[in-house]
Coordinates of C-alpha atoms in Angstrom, one line a residue:
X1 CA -60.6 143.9 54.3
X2 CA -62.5 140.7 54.1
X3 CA -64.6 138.7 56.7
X4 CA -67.1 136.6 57.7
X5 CA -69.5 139.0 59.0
X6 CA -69.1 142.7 59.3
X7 CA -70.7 144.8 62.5
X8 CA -71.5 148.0 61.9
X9 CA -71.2 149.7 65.2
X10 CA -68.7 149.0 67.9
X11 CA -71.1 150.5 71.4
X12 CA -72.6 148.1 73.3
X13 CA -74.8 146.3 71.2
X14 CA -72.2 145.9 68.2
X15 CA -69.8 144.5 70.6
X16 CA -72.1 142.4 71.9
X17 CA -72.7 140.6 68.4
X18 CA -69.4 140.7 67.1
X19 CA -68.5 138.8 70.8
X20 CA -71.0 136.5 70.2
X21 CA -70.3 136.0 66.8
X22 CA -66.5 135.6 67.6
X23 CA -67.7 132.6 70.0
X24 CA -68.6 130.5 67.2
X25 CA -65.8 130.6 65.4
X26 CA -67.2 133.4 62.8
X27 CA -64.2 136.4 61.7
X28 CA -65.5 139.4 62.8
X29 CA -64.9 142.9 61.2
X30 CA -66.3 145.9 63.2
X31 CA -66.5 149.2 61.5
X32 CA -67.1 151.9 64.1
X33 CA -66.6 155.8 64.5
X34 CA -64.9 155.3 67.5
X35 CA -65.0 157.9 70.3
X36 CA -66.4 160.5 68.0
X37 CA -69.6 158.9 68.4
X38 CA -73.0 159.7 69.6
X39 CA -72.1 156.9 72.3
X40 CA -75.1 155.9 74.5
X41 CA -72.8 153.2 75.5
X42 CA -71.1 155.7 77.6
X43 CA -73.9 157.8 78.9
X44 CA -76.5 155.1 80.3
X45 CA -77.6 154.0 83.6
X46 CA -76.1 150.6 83.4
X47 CA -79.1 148.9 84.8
X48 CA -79.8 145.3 83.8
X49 CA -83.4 145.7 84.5
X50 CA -87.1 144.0 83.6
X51 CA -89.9 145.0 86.6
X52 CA -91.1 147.6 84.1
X53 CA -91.0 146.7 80.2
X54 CA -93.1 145.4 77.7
X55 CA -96.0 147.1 78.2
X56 CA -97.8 146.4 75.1
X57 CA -95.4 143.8 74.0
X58 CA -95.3 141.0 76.2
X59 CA -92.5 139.2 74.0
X60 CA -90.4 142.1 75.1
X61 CA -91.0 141.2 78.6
X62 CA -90.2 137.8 78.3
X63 CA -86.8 138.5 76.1
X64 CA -85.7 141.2 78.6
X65 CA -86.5 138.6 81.6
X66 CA -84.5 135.9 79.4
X67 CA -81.6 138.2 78.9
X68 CA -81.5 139.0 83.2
X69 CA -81.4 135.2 83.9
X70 CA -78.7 134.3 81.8
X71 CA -76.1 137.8 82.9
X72 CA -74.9 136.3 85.9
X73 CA -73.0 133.5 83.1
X74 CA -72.3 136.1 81.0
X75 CA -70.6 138.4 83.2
X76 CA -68.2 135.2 84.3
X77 CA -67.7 134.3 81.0
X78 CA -65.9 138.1 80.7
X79 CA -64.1 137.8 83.5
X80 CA -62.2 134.8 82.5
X81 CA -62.0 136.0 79.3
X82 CA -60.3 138.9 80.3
X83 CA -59.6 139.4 84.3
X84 CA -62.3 142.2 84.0
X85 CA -65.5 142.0 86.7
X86 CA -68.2 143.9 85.1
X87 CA -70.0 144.3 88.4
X88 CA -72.7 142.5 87.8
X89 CA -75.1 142.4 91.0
X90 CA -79.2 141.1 91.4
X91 CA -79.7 142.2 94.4
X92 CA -83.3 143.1 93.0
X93 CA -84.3 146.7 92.3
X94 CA -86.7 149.2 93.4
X95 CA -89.4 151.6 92.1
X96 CA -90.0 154.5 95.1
X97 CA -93.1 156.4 94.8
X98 CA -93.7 159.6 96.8
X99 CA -97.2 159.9 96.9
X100 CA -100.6 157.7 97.4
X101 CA -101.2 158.3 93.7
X102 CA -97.8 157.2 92.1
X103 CA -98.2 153.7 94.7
X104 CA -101.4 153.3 92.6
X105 CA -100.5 154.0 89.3
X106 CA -97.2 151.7 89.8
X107 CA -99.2 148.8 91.4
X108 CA -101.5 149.2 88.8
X109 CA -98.9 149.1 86.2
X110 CA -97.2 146.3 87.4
X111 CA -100.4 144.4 87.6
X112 CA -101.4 145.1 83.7
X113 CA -98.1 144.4 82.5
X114 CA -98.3 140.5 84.1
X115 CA -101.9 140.1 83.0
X116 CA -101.2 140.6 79.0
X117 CA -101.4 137.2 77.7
X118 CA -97.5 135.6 77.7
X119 CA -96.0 137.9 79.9
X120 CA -93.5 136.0 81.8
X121 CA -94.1 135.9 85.5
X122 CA -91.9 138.2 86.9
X123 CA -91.4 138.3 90.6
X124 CA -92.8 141.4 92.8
X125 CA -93.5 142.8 96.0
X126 CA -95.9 145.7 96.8
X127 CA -94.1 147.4 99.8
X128 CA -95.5 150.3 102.0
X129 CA -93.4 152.8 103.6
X130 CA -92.5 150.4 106.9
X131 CA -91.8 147.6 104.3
X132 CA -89.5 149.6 102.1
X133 CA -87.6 151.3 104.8
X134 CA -87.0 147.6 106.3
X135 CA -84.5 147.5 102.9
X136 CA -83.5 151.0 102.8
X137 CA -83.2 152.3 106.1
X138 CA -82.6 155.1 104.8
X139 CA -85.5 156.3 102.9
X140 CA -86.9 160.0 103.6
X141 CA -90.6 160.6 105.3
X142 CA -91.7 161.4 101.8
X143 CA -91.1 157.4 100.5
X144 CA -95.0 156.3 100.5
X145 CA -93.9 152.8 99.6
X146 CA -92.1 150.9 96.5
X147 CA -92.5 148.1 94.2
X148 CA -89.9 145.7 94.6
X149 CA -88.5 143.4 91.7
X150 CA -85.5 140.4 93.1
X151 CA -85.0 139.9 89.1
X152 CA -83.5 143.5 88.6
X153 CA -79.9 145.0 89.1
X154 CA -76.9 146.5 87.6
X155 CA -73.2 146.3 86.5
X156 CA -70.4 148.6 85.6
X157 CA -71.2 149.9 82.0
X158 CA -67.8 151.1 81.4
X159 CA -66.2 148.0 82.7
X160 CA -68.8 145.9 80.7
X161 CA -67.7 147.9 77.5
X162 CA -63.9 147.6 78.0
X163 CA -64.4 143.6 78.7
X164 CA -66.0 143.7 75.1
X165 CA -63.0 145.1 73.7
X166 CA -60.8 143.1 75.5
X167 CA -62.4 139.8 74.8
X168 CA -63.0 140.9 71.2
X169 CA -59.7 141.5 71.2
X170 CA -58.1 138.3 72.2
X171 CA -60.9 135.5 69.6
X172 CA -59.4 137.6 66.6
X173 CA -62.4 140.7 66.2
X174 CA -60.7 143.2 63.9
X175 CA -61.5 146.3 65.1
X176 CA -61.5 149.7 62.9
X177 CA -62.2 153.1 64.6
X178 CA -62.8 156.5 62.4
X179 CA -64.6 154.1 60.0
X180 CA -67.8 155.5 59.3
X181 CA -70.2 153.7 56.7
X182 CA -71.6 155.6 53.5
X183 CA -72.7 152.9 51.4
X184 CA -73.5 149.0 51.5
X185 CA -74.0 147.4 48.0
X186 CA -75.2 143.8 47.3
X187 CA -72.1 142.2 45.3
X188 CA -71.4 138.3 44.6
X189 CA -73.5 136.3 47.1
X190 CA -72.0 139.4 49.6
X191 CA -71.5 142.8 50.9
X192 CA -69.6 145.8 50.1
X193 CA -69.1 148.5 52.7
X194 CA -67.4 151.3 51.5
X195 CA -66.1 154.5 52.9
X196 CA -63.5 157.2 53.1
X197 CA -61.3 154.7 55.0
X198 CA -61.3 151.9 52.2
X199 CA -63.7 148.9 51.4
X200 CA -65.1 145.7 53.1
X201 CA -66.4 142.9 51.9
X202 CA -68.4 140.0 53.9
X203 CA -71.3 137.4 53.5
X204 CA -73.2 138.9 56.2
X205 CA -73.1 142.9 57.9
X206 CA -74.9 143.3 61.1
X207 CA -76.3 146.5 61.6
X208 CA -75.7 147.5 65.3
X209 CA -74.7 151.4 64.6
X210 CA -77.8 152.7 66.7
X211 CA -78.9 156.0 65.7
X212 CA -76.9 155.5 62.3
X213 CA -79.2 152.6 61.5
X214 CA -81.6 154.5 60.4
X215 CA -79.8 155.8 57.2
X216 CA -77.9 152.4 56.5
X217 CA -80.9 150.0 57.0
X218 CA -82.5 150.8 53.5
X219 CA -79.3 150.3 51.8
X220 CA -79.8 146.8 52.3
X221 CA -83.7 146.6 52.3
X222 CA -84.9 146.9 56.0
X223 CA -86.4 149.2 58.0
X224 CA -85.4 150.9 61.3
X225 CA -86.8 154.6 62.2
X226 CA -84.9 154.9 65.3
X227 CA -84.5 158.3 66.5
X228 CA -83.0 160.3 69.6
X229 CA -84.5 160.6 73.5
X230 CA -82.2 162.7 75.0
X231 CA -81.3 161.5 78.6
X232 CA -79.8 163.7 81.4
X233 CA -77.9 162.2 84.5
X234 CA -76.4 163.5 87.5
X235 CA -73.4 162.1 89.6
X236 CA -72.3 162.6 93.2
X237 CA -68.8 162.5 95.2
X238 CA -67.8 159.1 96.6
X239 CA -69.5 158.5 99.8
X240 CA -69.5 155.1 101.9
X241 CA -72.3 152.2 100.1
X242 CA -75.6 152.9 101.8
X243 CA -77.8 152.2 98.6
X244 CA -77.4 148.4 97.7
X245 CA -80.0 148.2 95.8
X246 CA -80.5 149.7 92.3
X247 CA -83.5 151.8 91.1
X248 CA -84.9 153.2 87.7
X249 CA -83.8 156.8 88.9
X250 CA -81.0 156.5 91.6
X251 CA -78.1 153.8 92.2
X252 CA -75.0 154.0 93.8
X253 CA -72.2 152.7 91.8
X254 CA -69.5 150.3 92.6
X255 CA -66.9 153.1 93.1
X256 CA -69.2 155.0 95.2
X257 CA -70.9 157.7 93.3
X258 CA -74.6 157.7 93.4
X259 CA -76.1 158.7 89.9
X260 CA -79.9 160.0 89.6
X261 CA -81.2 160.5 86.4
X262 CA -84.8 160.0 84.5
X263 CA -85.5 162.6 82.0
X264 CA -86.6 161.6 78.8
X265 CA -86.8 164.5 76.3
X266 CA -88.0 164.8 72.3
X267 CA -84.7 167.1 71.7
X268 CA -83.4 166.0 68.8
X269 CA -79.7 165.6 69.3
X270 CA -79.0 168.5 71.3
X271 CA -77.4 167.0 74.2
X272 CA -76.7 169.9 76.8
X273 CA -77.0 169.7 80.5
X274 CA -80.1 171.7 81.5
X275 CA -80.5 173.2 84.6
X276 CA -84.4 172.9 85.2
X277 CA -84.3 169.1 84.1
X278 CA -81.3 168.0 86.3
X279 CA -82.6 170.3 89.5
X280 CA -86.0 168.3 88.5
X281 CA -84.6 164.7 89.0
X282 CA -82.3 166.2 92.0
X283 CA -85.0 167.0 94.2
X284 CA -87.1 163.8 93.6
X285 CA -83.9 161.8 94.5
X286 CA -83.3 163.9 97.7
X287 CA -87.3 163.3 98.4
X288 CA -86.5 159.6 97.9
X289 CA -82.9 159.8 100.1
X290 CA -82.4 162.9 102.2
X291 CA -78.6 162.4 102.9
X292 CA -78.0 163.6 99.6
X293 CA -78.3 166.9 100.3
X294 CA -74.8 166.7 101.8
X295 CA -73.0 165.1 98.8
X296 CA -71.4 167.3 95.9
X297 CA -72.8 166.8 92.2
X298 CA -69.3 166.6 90.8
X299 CA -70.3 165.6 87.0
X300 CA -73.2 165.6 84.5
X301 CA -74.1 164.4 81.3
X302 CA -76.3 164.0 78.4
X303 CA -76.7 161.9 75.7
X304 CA -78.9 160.1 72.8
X305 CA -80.7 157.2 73.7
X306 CA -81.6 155.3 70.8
X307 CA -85.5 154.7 70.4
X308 CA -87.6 153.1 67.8
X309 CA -91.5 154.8 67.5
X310 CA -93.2 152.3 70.3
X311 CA -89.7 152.0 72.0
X312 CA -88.9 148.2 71.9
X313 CA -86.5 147.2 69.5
X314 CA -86.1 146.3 66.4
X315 CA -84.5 143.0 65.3
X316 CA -85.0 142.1 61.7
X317 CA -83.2 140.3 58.6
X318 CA -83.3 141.2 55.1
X319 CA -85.1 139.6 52.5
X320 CA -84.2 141.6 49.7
X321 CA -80.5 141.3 50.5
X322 CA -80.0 137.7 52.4
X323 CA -77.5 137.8 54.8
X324 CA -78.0 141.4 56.2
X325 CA -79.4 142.2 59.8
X326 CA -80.2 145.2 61.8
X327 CA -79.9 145.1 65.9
X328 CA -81.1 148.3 67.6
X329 CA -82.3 148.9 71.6
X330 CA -82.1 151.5 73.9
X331 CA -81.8 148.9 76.4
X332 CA -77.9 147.8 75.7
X333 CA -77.2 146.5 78.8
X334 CA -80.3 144.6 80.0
X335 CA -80.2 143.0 76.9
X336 CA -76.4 142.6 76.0
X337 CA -76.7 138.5 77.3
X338 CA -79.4 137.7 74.6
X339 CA -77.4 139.5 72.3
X340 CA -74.3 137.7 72.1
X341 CA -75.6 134.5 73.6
X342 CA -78.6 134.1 72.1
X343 CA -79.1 136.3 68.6
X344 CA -75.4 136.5 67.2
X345 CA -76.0 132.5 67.0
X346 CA -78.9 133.0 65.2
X347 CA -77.1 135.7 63.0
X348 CA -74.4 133.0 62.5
X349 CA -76.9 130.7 61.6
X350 CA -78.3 132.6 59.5
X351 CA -81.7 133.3 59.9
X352 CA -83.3 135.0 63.0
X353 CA -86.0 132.4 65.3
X354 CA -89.8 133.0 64.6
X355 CA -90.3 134.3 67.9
X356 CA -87.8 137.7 67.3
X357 CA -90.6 138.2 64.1
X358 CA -92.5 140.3 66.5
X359 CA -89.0 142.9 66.3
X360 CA -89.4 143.4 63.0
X361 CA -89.0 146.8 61.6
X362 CA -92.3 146.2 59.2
X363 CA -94.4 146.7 62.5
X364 CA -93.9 150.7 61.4
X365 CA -95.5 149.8 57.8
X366 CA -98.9 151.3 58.3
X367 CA -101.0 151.4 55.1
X368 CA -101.6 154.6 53.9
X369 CA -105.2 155.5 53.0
X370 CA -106.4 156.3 49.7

């Protein structure tokens, strides 16, 4: 198999690039396990969302604002494509806190994160409990108040991922499942990718295979220690849309259900349901919405997110072997505009823009003491 550029990785963020890529008129390979994987595609919250990141990065701030104001033309862009609506809504999104303390850590938060120098002005409210309820009438007594972001919402993941396939699909992506990667060699001005399904060669390979970037990235000279956060979610029945506005912890889909989830756990990748984690996140969200009490919890899940050591990703091109890239995130969705509208051009450009330098996987390369 021969191409122009190879993905490595067909979840959200490898679709995204080879979509991108696509767009420009590049041939596309993507080399994927397929359902076998370790999908966070398939197990997120589905939140396009910015009120709360970059805390210590403000260039992540500013990228995950970037990639919010440019969905709304993405999401169209799929549905012609493909007759697909991904469901992408901004109604803006909330943060609830249940206690005097939480209001002040939030607002506190919120206020540090806009201060560090080039952090993007991101719009805000500081609600109290009247406020908030004005919004969501049906907030419990235990609601203190909220912050209140009009730049965040939410699609439909699943919807968003099939549109990928779909558009992929019809500007030529070749698409190979049960193709998983064991080694990448440098070969005439190219790349190799070899397996147990065959060979590929390409000028460039994009490395998009989350957790699996973290053994193929020093094949081809870069650097990306991502490891697993396991994440447990909960959904209910289908009841009538009372929530219309998304949150970090609880949103009501398009279908119906209402999901509440939030753990974040150093687990490894052991990915089973717990009961004292999911009755933890149950009771905040019935705290939060009492009527929830009456719904049935008719599914739960677990999964790997896919987290570099300071959490913000890692974007970064190799020098060593010119033409190879790595793309990894656990934030898929907030960020799948910038990633096929505004790095796979840079990828098919071929070189990354100064200002992604900051997403560089040498930021882990701490000298070592004598």
């Amino acid at each position: 198999m021969e191409a122009d550029v190879t993905v490595i990785g067909g979840g959200l963020v490898g679709s995204c690039m080879a979509y991108g890529l696509a767009r420009l008129g590049a041939r596309v390979l993507v080399l994927d396990e397929g359902d076998v994987a370790r999908r966070a595609s398939r197990a997120n919250f589905a939140l396009v969302w910015v009120q709360s990141k970059g805390m210590g990065m403000p260039q992540y701030s500013a990228w995950s604002y970037g990639s919010s104001e440019r969905w709304a033309g993405f999401a169209a862009d799929l549905r012609e494509e493909t007759g697909i609506d991904v469901v992408h809504q901004r109604p803006g999104g909330f943060a609830l806190c249940l206690s005097d303390d939480e209001m002040e850590a939030r607002t506190r938060y919120i206020q540090r994160l806009q201060a560090q120098p080039g952090a993007p002005a991101i719009p805000y409210q500081v609600l109290d409990h009247a406020g908030t309820k004005r919004m969501l009438p049906d907030i419990g007594p235990d609601v203190v108040g909220a912050i209140y972001s009009p730049a965040d919402g939410h699609v439909n993941s699943l919807k968003l991922f099939r549109a990928l396939h779909v558009a992929n699909g019809k500007r030529g992506v070749t698409y190979r499942p049960e193709s998983v990667v064991d080694s990448i060699e440098v070969r005439d001005g190219g790349f190799r990718i070899t397996g147990a399904w065959g060979e590929a060669r390409s000028a460039r390979v994009v490395l998009a295979a989350g957790l699996g970037n973290a053994r193929l990235a020093p094949m081809v000279g870069l650097h990306a220690p991502v490891i697993p956060s396991k994440g447990q979610v909960l959904v209910t029945e289908k009841v009538a849309p009372f929530l219309h506005y998304p949150m970090g912890t609880i949103r009501q889909t398009d279908e119906g259900g209402v999901m509440m989830g939030d753990s974040q756990e150093d687990a490894g990748f052991d990915t089973v349901v717990t009961n004292p984690v999911i009755s933890v996140m149950a009771e905040r969200a019935m705290r939060g919405f009492p009527l929830l009490r009456d719904l049935n919890v008719v599914r739960t899940w677990s999964a790997s997110r896919v987290m570099s050591p300071d959490g913000f990703p890692i974007y970064a091109q190799s020098k060593s072997a010119p033409g190879a890239f790595v793309v990894t995130c656990h934030s898929g969705v907030t960020l799948a505009a910038a990633h096929a509208l505004t790095l796979a051009p840079q990828i098919q450009a071929g070189a990354l823009a100064d200002e992604l330098s900051c997403f560089s996987g040498t930021r882990f390369h701490v000298p070592q003491a004598a």
